[in-house]
Amino acid sequence: MNLAPLDPFYVDYIKIVQNAGIVTIDAIANKTNILGFSKAKIEKITGFEANKPEILIRAPKLSFNGLYSSIANVLGLTVNGKGTFKVTFSEYDVK
């Protein structure tokens, strides 16, 4: 079948853009490994009757690590960053 493994789940490119109020963020994550999907459970499946299926998956813990570059502006102060990152979320919902 040639399916990608769930742990670690590899994502080559993620773009994050937030422009809300006094905070703007433009960030890119590259070569990101996500650990924890193998422990995830399907909580809810809906929308099949409308041909718009949605699946809610809950993972007890997801850890993301990879490379990032970002430009942020907070209260008029510009902050640039580039390097490696690691972040862990508990009770993470994926829809």
mmCIF file of N, CA, C and O in Angstrom:
data_model
loop_
_atom_site.group_PDB
_atom_site.id
_atom_site.type_symbol
_atom_site.label_atom_id
_atom_site.label_comp_id
_atom_site.label_asym_id
_atom_site.label_seq_id
_atom_site.Cartn_x
_atom_site.Cartn_y
_atom_site.Cartn_z
ATOM 1 N N MET A 1 0.814 -1.215 0.000
ATOM 2 C CA MET A 1 0.000 0.000 0.000
ATOM 3 C C MET A 1 0.847 1.263 0.000
ATOM 4 O O MET A 1 0.357 2.302 -0.347
ATOM 5 N N ASN A 2 2.050 1.193 0.493
ATOM 6 C CA ASN A 2 2.959 2.335 0.505
ATOM 7 C C ASN A 2 2.439 3.496 1.365
ATOM 8 O O ASN A 2 2.437 4.640 0.941
ATOM 9 N N LEU A 3 1.972 3.197 2.569
ATOM 10 C CA LEU A 3 1.489 4.219 3.502
ATOM 11 C C LEU A 3 2.643 4.756 4.336
ATOM 12 O O LEU A 3 3.542 4.026 4.727
ATOM 13 N N ALA A 4 2.599 6.049 4.625
ATOM 14 C CA ALA A 4 3.611 6.668 5.481
ATOM 15 C C ALA A 4 3.398 6.230 6.927
ATOM 16 O O ALA A 4 2.265 6.007 7.357
ATOM 17 N N PRO A 5 4.488 6.086 7.705
ATOM 18 C CA PRO A 5 4.321 5.693 9.110
ATOM 19 C C PRO A 5 3.661 6.815 9.919
ATOM 20 O O PRO A 5 3.778 7.990 9.591
ATOM 21 N N LEU A 6 2.960 6.418 10.990
ATOM 22 C CA LEU A 6 2.323 7.405 11.861
ATOM 23 C C LEU A 6 3.272 7.938 12.930
ATOM 24 O O LEU A 6 3.068 9.026 13.447
ATOM 25 N N ASP A 7 4.276 7.177 13.289
ATOM 26 C CA ASP A 7 5.225 7.617 14.319
ATOM 27 C C ASP A 7 6.642 7.266 13.920
ATOM 28 O O ASP A 7 6.965 6.088 13.851
ATOM 29 N N PRO A 8 7.502 8.212 13.653
ATOM 30 C CA PRO A 8 7.156 9.636 13.554
ATOM 31 C C PRO A 8 6.469 9.937 12.235
ATOM 32 O O PRO A 8 6.717 9.282 11.228
ATOM 33 N N PHE A 9 5.613 10.944 12.260
ATOM 34 C CA PHE A 9 4.941 11.420 11.055
ATOM 35 C C PHE A 9 5.751 12.610 10.552
ATOM 36 O O PHE A 9 5.968 13.576 11.279
ATOM 37 N N TYR A 10 6.234 12.533 9.322
ATOM 38 C CA TYR A 10 7.124 13.555 8.781
ATOM 39 C C TYR A 10 6.341 14.535 7.907
ATOM 40 O O TYR A 10 5.557 14.131 7.055
ATOM 41 N N VAL A 11 6.558 15.840 8.147
ATOM 42 C CA VAL A 11 5.949 16.899 7.340
ATOM 43 C C VAL A 11 7.076 17.791 6.842
ATOM 44 O O VAL A 11 7.837 18.352 7.644
ATOM 45 N N ASP A 12 7.191 17.915 5.531
ATOM 46 C CA ASP A 12 8.296 18.671 4.946
ATOM 47 C C ASP A 12 8.147 20.178 5.135
ATOM 48 O O ASP A 12 9.132 20.875 5.352
ATOM 49 N N TYR A 13 6.909 20.701 5.075
ATOM 50 C CA TYR A 13 6.708 22.148 5.060
ATOM 51 C C TYR A 13 5.387 22.507 5.743
ATOM 52 O O TYR A 13 4.347 21.941 5.408
ATOM 53 N N ILE A 14 5.431 23.440 6.696
ATOM 54 C CA ILE A 14 4.232 23.959 7.358
ATOM 55 C C ILE A 14 4.347 25.478 7.376
ATOM 56 O O ILE A 14 5.372 26.020 7.810
ATOM 57 N N LYS A 15 3.316 26.176 6.910
ATOM 58 C CA LYS A 15 3.312 27.647 6.958
ATOM 59 C C LYS A 15 2.255 28.086 7.960
ATOM 60 O O LYS A 15 1.119 27.609 7.927
ATOM 61 N N ILE A 16 2.636 28.999 8.842
ATOM 62 C CA ILE A 16 1.737 29.524 9.866
ATOM 63 C C ILE A 16 1.671 31.040 9.694
ATOM 64 O O ILE A 16 2.701 31.718 9.715
ATOM 65 N N VAL A 17 0.459 31.551 9.520
ATOM 66 C CA VAL A 17 0.257 33.001 9.377
ATOM 67 C C VAL A 17 -0.832 33.422 10.340
ATOM 68 O O VAL A 17 -1.899 32.820 10.385
ATOM 69 N N GLN A 18 -0.542 34.438 11.132
ATOM 70 C CA GLN A 18 -1.537 34.991 12.056
ATOM 71 C C GLN A 18 -1.457 36.503 11.965
ATOM 72 O O GLN A 18 -0.394 37.096 12.158
ATOM 73 N N ASN A 19 -2.575 37.113 11.663
ATOM 74 C CA ASN A 19 -2.669 38.570 11.609
ATOM 75 C C ASN A 19 -3.883 38.981 12.414
ATOM 76 O O ASN A 19 -4.944 39.230 11.875
ATOM 77 N N ALA A 20 -3.725 39.020 13.728
ATOM 78 C CA ALA A 20 -4.846 39.346 14.600
ATOM 79 C C ALA A 20 -4.436 40.428 15.582
ATOM 80 O O ALA A 20 -3.579 40.222 16.427
ATOM 81 N N GLY A 21 -5.035 41.581 15.415
ATOM 82 C CA GLY A 21 -4.808 42.652 16.375
ATOM 83 C C GLY A 21 -3.368 43.127 16.400
ATOM 84 O O GLY A 21 -2.779 43.434 15.372
ATOM 85 N N ILE A 22 -2.798 43.138 17.586
ATOM 86 C CA ILE A 22 -1.456 43.694 17.777
ATOM 87 C C ILE A 22 -0.344 42.673 17.538
ATOM 88 O O ILE A 22 0.826 43.003 17.651
ATOM 89 N N VAL A 23 -0.705 41.452 17.179
ATOM 90 C CA VAL A 23 0.285 40.404 16.948
ATOM 91 C C VAL A 23 0.166 39.878 15.525
ATOM 92 O O VAL A 23 -0.918 39.488 15.091
ATOM 93 N N THR A 24 1.270 39.912 14.783
ATOM 94 C CA THR A 24 1.318 39.270 13.472
ATOM 95 C C THR A 24 2.490 38.296 13.465
ATOM 96 O O THR A 24 3.555 38.594 13.991
ATOM 97 N N ILE A 25 2.250 37.137 12.878
ATOM 98 C CA ILE A 25 3.291 36.107 12.815
ATOM 99 C C ILE A 25 3.278 35.510 11.418
ATOM 100 O O ILE A 25 2.226 35.186 10.879
ATOM 101 N N ASP A 26 4.453 35.367 10.846
ATOM 102 C CA ASP A 26 4.639 34.662 9.584
ATOM 103 C C ASP A 26 5.775 33.679 9.821
ATOM 104 O O ASP A 26 6.924 34.082 9.965
ATOM 105 N N ALA A 27 5.435 32.395 9.923
ATOM 106 C CA ALA A 27 6.437 31.387 10.281
ATOM 107 C C ALA A 27 6.378 30.206 9.322
ATOM 108 O O ALA A 27 5.330 29.876 8.774
ATOM 109 N N ILE A 28 7.525 29.581 9.143
ATOM 110 C CA ILE A 28 7.637 28.371 8.332
ATOM 111 C C ILE A 28 8.378 27.328 9.151
ATOM 112 O O ILE A 28 9.420 27.619 9.752
ATOM 113 N N ALA A 29 7.818 26.120 9.186
ATOM 114 C CA ALA A 29 8.487 24.983 9.816
ATOM 115 C C ALA A 29 8.863 24.001 8.708
ATOM 116 O O ALA A 29 8.043 23.706 7.834
ATOM 117 N N ASN A 30 10.094 23.536 8.717
ATOM 118 C CA ASN A 30 10.593 22.589 7.725
ATOM 119 C C ASN A 30 11.078 21.326 8.408
ATOM 120 O O ASN A 30 11.504 21.358 9.559
ATOM 121 N N LYS A 31 11.028 20.224 7.660
ATOM 122 C CA LYS A 31 11.579 18.950 8.126
ATOM 123 C C LYS A 31 11.092 18.622 9.534
ATOM 124 O O LYS A 31 11.871 18.362 10.435
ATOM 125 N N THR A 32 9.775 18.647 9.710
ATOM 126 C CA THR A 32 9.165 18.471 11.017
ATOM 127 C C THR A 32 8.763 17.020 11.249
ATOM 128 O O THR A 32 8.101 16.409 10.413
ATOM 129 N N ASN A 33 9.180 16.460 12.379
ATOM 130 C CA ASN A 33 8.742 15.143 12.823
ATOM 131 C C ASN A 33 7.703 15.338 13.918
ATOM 132 O O ASN A 33 7.890 16.136 14.831
ATOM 133 N N ILE A 34 6.599 14.610 13.806
ATOM 134 C CA ILE A 34 5.533 14.663 14.800
ATOM 135 C C ILE A 34 5.439 13.285 15.435
ATOM 136 O O ILE A 34 5.240 12.286 14.748
ATOM 137 N N LEU A 35 5.618 13.231 16.753
ATOM 138 C CA LEU A 35 5.558 11.969 17.492
ATOM 139 C C LEU A 35 4.300 11.927 18.345
ATOM 140 O O LEU A 35 3.923 12.933 18.942
ATOM 141 N N GLY A 36 3.633 10.774 18.381
ATOM 142 C CA GLY A 36 2.479 10.606 19.249
ATOM 143 C C GLY A 36 1.211 10.175 18.542
ATOM 144 O O GLY A 36 0.231 9.815 19.193
ATOM 145 N N PHE A 37 1.186 10.210 17.208
ATOM 146 C CA PHE A 37 -0.026 9.820 16.484
ATOM 147 C C PHE A 37 -0.384 8.355 16.700
ATOM 148 O O PHE A 37 -1.552 7.977 16.613
ATOM 149 N N SER A 38 0.586 7.516 17.018
ATOM 150 C CA SER A 38 0.281 6.086 17.205
ATOM 151 C C SER A 38 -0.591 5.842 18.434
ATOM 152 O O SER A 38 -1.237 4.809 18.548
ATOM 153 N N LYS A 39 -0.644 6.801 19.355
ATOM 154 C CA LYS A 39 -1.475 6.677 20.557
ATOM 155 C C LYS A 39 -2.801 7.428 20.428
ATOM 156 O O LYS A 39 -3.594 7.464 21.356
ATOM 157 N N ALA A 40 -3.046 8.046 19.271
ATOM 158 C CA ALA A 40 -4.256 8.832 19.054
ATOM 159 C C ALA A 40 -5.471 7.924 18.903
ATOM 160 O O ALA A 40 -5.362 6.772 18.491
ATOM 161 N N LYS A 41 -6.645 8.468 19.244
ATOM 162 C CA LYS A 41 -7.906 7.743 19.115
ATOM 163 C C LYS A 41 -8.904 8.594 18.345
ATOM 164 O O LYS A 41 -8.952 9.814 18.516
ATOM 165 N N ILE A 42 -9.702 7.940 17.517
ATOM 166 C CA ILE A 42 -10.771 8.642 16.811
ATOM 167 C C ILE A 42 -11.912 8.873 17.795
ATOM 168 O O ILE A 42 -12.440 7.933 18.369
ATOM 169 N N GLU A 43 -12.262 10.131 18.003
ATOM 170 C CA GLU A 43 -13.314 10.501 18.954
ATOM 171 C C GLU A 43 -14.677 10.617 18.286
ATOM 172 O O GLU A 43 -15.693 10.276 18.880
ATOM 173 N N LYS A 44 -14.702 11.148 17.046
ATOM 174 C CA LYS A 44 -15.997 11.397 16.404
ATOM 175 C C LYS A 44 -15.810 11.472 14.891
ATOM 176 O O LYS A 44 -14.826 12.019 14.404
ATOM 177 N N ILE A 45 -16.769 10.916 14.157
ATOM 178 C CA ILE A 45 -16.823 11.016 12.699
ATOM 179 C C ILE A 45 -18.205 11.525 12.329
ATOM 180 O O ILE A 45 -19.211 10.958 12.750
ATOM 181 N N THR A 46 -18.267 12.611 11.569
ATOM 182 C CA THR A 46 -19.549 13.202 11.161
ATOM 183 C C THR A 46 -19.475 13.655 9.703
ATOM 184 O O THR A 46 -18.407 13.678 9.103
ATOM 185 N N GLY A 47 -20.621 14.047 9.155
ATOM 186 C CA GLY A 47 -20.671 14.715 7.868
ATOM 187 C C GLY A 47 -20.792 13.839 6.649
ATOM 188 O O GLY A 47 -20.799 14.346 5.528
ATOM 189 N N PHE A 48 -20.895 12.520 6.812
ATOM 190 C CA PHE A 48 -20.986 11.659 5.638
ATOM 191 C C PHE A 48 -22.271 11.898 4.852
ATOM 192 O O PHE A 48 -22.273 11.833 3.619
ATOM 193 N N GLU A 49 -23.340 12.218 5.551
ATOM 194 C CA GLU A 49 -24.612 12.433 4.865
ATOM 195 C C GLU A 49 -24.575 13.672 3.981
ATOM 196 O O GLU A 49 -25.307 13.774 3.000
ATOM 197 N N ALA A 50 -23.733 14.634 4.266
ATOM 198 C CA ALA A 50 -23.619 15.860 3.471
ATOM 199 C C ALA A 50 -22.394 15.828 2.546
ATOM 200 O O ALA A 50 -22.032 16.847 1.969
ATOM 201 N N ASN A 51 -21.769 14.670 2.421
ATOM 202 C CA ASN A 51 -20.546 14.527 1.621
ATOM 203 C C ASN A 51 -19.428 15.458 2.076
ATOM 204 O O ASN A 51 -18.622 15.914 1.271
ATOM 205 N N LYS A 52 -19.395 15.785 3.361
ATOM 206 C CA LYS A 52 -18.337 16.607 3.951
ATOM 207 C C LYS A 52 -17.871 15.942 5.238
ATOM 208 O O LYS A 52 -18.112 16.445 6.343
ATOM 209 N N PRO A 53 -17.216 14.784 5.109
ATOM 210 C CA PRO A 53 -16.818 14.065 6.326
ATOM 211 C C PRO A 53 -15.789 14.828 7.146
ATOM 212 O O PRO A 53 -14.902 15.483 6.605
ATOM 213 N N GLU A 54 -15.966 14.763 8.450
ATOM 214 C CA GLU A 54 -15.016 15.333 9.402
ATOM 215 C C GLU A 54 -14.691 14.266 10.428
ATOM 216 O O GLU A 54 -15.579 13.554 10.897
ATOM 217 N N ILE A 55 -13.434 14.187 10.769
ATOM 218 C CA ILE A 55 -12.974 13.223 11.771
ATOM 219 C C ILE A 55 -12.266 13.993 12.873
ATOM 220 O O ILE A 55 -11.385 14.806 12.593
ATOM 221 N N LEU A 56 -12.658 13.753 14.107
ATOM 222 C CA LEU A 56 -11.985 14.349 15.261
ATOM 223 C C LEU A 56 -11.102 13.272 15.883
ATOM 224 O O LEU A 56 -11.583 12.214 16.288
ATOM 225 N N ILE A 57 -9.810 13.547 15.933
ATOM 226 C CA ILE A 57 -8.828 12.621 16.499
ATOM 227 C C ILE A 57 -8.207 13.294 17.713
ATOM 228 O O ILE A 57 -7.813 14.468 17.648
ATOM 229 N N ARG A 58 -8.109 12.572 18.818
ATOM 230 C CA ARG A 58 -7.492 13.110 20.040
ATOM 231 C C ARG A 58 -6.235 12.309 20.355
ATOM 232 O O ARG A 58 -6.268 11.094 20.437
ATOM 233 N N ALA A 59 -5.141 13.033 20.525
ATOM 234 C CA ALA A 59 -3.876 12.417 20.910
ATOM 235 C C ALA A 59 -3.536 12.861 22.325
ATOM 236 O O ALA A 59 -3.618 14.053 22.633
ATOM 237 N N PRO A 60 -3.166 11.924 23.215
ATOM 238 C CA PRO A 60 -2.825 12.321 24.579
ATOM 239 C C PRO A 60 -1.616 13.242 24.639
ATOM 240 O O PRO A 60 -1.525 14.115 25.484
ATOM 241 N N LYS A 61 -0.703 13.088 23.665
ATOM 242 C CA LYS A 61 0.486 13.938 23.638
ATOM 243 C C LYS A 61 1.056 13.916 22.224
ATOM 244 O O LYS A 61 1.193 12.853 21.624
ATOM 245 N N LEU A 62 1.345 15.090 21.670
ATOM 246 C CA LEU A 62 2.019 15.204 20.384
ATOM 247 C C LEU A 62 3.237 16.095 20.547
ATOM 248 O O LEU A 62 3.153 17.175 21.131
ATOM 249 N N SER A 63 4.367 15.633 20.039
ATOM 250 C CA SER A 63 5.610 16.413 20.070
ATOM 251 C C SER A 63 6.026 16.732 18.643
ATOM 252 O O SER A 63 6.051 15.848 17.788
ATOM 253 N N PHE A 64 6.324 17.990 18.394
ATOM 254 C CA PHE A 64 6.769 18.465 17.091
ATOM 255 C C PHE A 64 8.224 18.916 17.226
ATOM 256 O O PHE A 64 8.562 19.648 18.163
ATOM 257 N N ASN A 65 9.088 18.505 16.298
ATOM 258 C CA ASN A 65 10.443 19.046 16.276
ATOM 259 C C ASN A 65 10.927 19.152 14.840
ATOM 260 O O ASN A 65 10.576 18.344 13.992
ATOM 261 N N GLY A 66 11.692 20.212 14.584
ATOM 262 C CA GLY A 66 12.179 20.459 13.234
ATOM 263 C C GLY A 66 12.912 21.786 13.162
ATOM 264 O O GLY A 66 13.450 22.272 14.157
ATOM 265 N N LEU A 67 12.910 22.380 11.981
ATOM 266 C CA LEU A 67 13.564 23.661 11.734
ATOM 267 C C LEU A 67 12.500 24.731 11.516
ATOM 268 O O LEU A 67 11.422 24.439 11.000
ATOM 269 N N TYR A 68 12.800 25.978 11.900
ATOM 270 C CA TYR A 68 11.826 27.050 11.706
ATOM 271 C C TYR A 68 12.518 28.343 11.292
ATOM 272 O O TYR A 68 13.711 28.545 11.540
ATOM 273 N N SER A 69 11.738 29.213 10.664
ATOM 274 C CA SER A 69 12.122 30.610 10.464
ATOM 275 C C SER A 69 10.847 31.418 10.658
ATOM 276 O O SER A 69 9.758 30.975 10.274
ATOM 277 N N SER A 70 10.978 32.576 11.284
ATOM 278 C CA SER A 70 9.770 33.365 11.566
ATOM 279 C C SER A 70 10.062 34.855 11.617
ATOM 280 O O SER A 70 11.177 35.282 11.906
ATOM 281 N N ILE A 71 9.022 35.605 11.315
ATOM 282 C CA ILE A 71 9.016 37.049 11.479
ATOM 283 C C ILE A 71 7.736 37.369 12.251
ATOM 284 O O ILE A 71 6.656 36.948 11.845
ATOM 285 N N ALA A 72 7.871 38.062 13.366
ATOM 286 C CA ALA A 72 6.709 38.424 14.176
ATOM 287 C C ALA A 72 6.769 39.901 14.515
ATOM 288 O O ALA A 72 7.848 40.493 14.585
ATOM 289 N N ASN A 73 5.604 40.477 14.710
ATOM 290 C CA ASN A 73 5.513 41.861 15.127
ATOM 291 C C ASN A 73 4.543 41.919 16.293
ATOM 292 O O ASN A 73 3.376 41.555 16.155
ATOM 293 N N VAL A 74 5.050 42.366 17.449
ATOM 294 C CA VAL A 74 4.243 42.463 18.656
ATOM 295 C C VAL A 74 4.347 43.894 19.167
ATOM 296 O O VAL A 74 5.425 44.366 19.499
ATOM 297 N N LEU A 75 3.208 44.580 19.181
ATOM 298 C CA LEU A 75 3.164 45.971 19.649
ATOM 299 C C LEU A 75 4.186 46.847 18.932
ATOM 300 O O LEU A 75 4.850 47.688 19.534
ATOM 301 N N GLY A 76 4.376 46.622 17.625
ATOM 302 C CA GLY A 76 5.303 47.429 16.846
ATOM 303 C C GLY A 76 6.750 46.975 16.913
ATOM 304 O O GLY A 76 7.606 47.528 16.244
ATOM 305 N N LEU A 77 7.050 45.970 17.719
ATOM 306 C CA LEU A 77 8.404 45.450 17.838
ATOM 307 C C LEU A 77 8.545 44.233 16.928
ATOM 308 O O LEU A 77 7.804 43.262 17.062
ATOM 309 N N THR A 78 9.485 44.281 15.985
ATOM 310 C CA THR A 78 9.698 43.174 15.057
ATOM 311 C C THR A 78 10.701 42.193 15.653
ATOM 312 O O THR A 78 11.762 42.592 16.136
ATOM 313 N N VAL A 79 10.338 40.932 15.605
ATOM 314 C CA VAL A 79 11.193 39.865 16.138
ATOM 315 C C VAL A 79 11.374 38.827 15.028
ATOM 316 O O VAL A 79 10.396 38.295 14.511
ATOM 317 N N ASN A 80 12.624 38.561 14.669
ATOM 318 C CA ASN A 80 12.947 37.546 13.670
ATOM 319 C C ASN A 80 13.624 36.377 14.365
ATOM 320 O O ASN A 80 14.381 36.559 15.314
ATOM 321 N N GLY A 81 13.388 35.166 13.859
ATOM 322 C CA GLY A 81 14.030 34.002 14.445
ATOM 323 C C GLY A 81 14.257 32.925 13.413
ATOM 324 O O GLY A 81 13.569 32.850 12.404
ATOM 325 N N LYS A 82 15.252 32.070 13.691
ATOM 326 C CA LYS A 82 15.569 30.973 12.804
ATOM 327 C C LYS A 82 16.346 29.947 13.618
ATOM 328 O O LYS A 82 17.198 30.309 14.425
ATOM 329 N N GLY A 83 16.024 28.661 13.437
ATOM 330 C CA GLY A 83 16.759 27.635 14.165
ATOM 331 C C GLY A 83 15.976 26.342 14.275
ATOM 332 O O GLY A 83 15.163 26.021 13.415
ATOM 333 N N THR A 84 16.200 25.608 15.360
ATOM 334 C CA THR A 84 15.481 24.361 15.603
ATOM 335 C C THR A 84 14.392 24.614 16.645
ATOM 336 O O THR A 84 14.483 25.549 17.435
ATOM 337 N N PHE A 85 13.362 23.776 16.618
ATOM 338 C CA PHE A 85 12.307 23.911 17.607
ATOM 339 C C PHE A 85 11.849 22.535 18.074
ATOM 340 O O PHE A 85 12.006 21.530 17.381
ATOM 341 N N LYS A 86 11.312 22.508 19.285
ATOM 342 C CA LYS A 86 10.632 21.332 19.817
ATOM 343 C C LYS A 86 9.517 21.843 20.714
ATOM 344 O O LYS A 86 9.738 22.666 21.595
ATOM 345 N N VAL A 87 8.300 21.354 20.459
ATOM 346 C CA VAL A 87 7.156 21.754 21.260
ATOM 347 C C VAL A 87 6.289 20.522 21.478
ATOM 348 O O VAL A 87 6.161 19.679 20.599
ATOM 349 N N THR A 88 5.723 20.411 22.682
ATOM 350 C CA THR A 88 4.878 19.266 23.029
ATOM 351 C C THR A 88 3.522 19.769 23.516
ATOM 352 O O THR A 88 3.461 20.692 24.325
ATOM 353 N N PHE A 89 2.457 19.156 22.998
ATOM 354 C CA PHE A 89 1.086 19.490 23.383
ATOM 355 C C PHE A 89 0.469 18.281 24.074
ATOM 356 O O PHE A 89 0.687 17.142 23.650
ATOM 357 N N SER A 90 -0.338 18.533 25.097
ATOM 358 C CA SER A 90 -1.096 17.464 25.766
ATOM 359 C C SER A 90 -2.558 17.577 25.379
ATOM 360 O O SER A 90 -3.078 18.685 25.200
ATOM 361 N N GLU A 91 -3.243 16.427 25.275
ATOM 362 C CA GLU A 91 -4.657 16.369 24.904
ATOM 363 C C GLU A 91 -4.898 17.189 23.645
ATOM 364 O O GLU A 91 -5.717 18.104 23.612
ATOM 365 N N TYR A 92 -4.198 16.864 22.587
ATOM 366 C CA TYR A 92 -4.223 17.585 21.326
ATOM 367 C C TYR A 92 -5.329 17.046 20.430
ATOM 368 O O TYR A 92 -5.418 15.844 20.207
ATOM 369 N N ASP A 93 -6.202 17.913 19.927
ATOM 370 C CA ASP A 93 -7.285 17.530 19.013
ATOM 371 C C ASP A 93 -6.903 17.874 17.587
ATOM 372 O O ASP A 93 -6.455 18.988 17.313
ATOM 373 N N VAL A 94 -7.097 16.919 16.673
ATOM 374 C CA VAL A 94 -6.853 17.124 15.251
ATOM 375 C C VAL A 94 -8.177 16.922 14.541
ATOM 376 O O VAL A 94 -8.828 15.901 14.714
ATOM 377 N N LYS A 95 -8.583 17.895 13.737
ATOM 378 C CA LYS A 95 -9.860 17.804 13.028
ATOM 379 C C LYS A 95 -9.601 17.842 11.545
ATOM 380 O O LYS A 95 -8.799 18.579 11.058
#
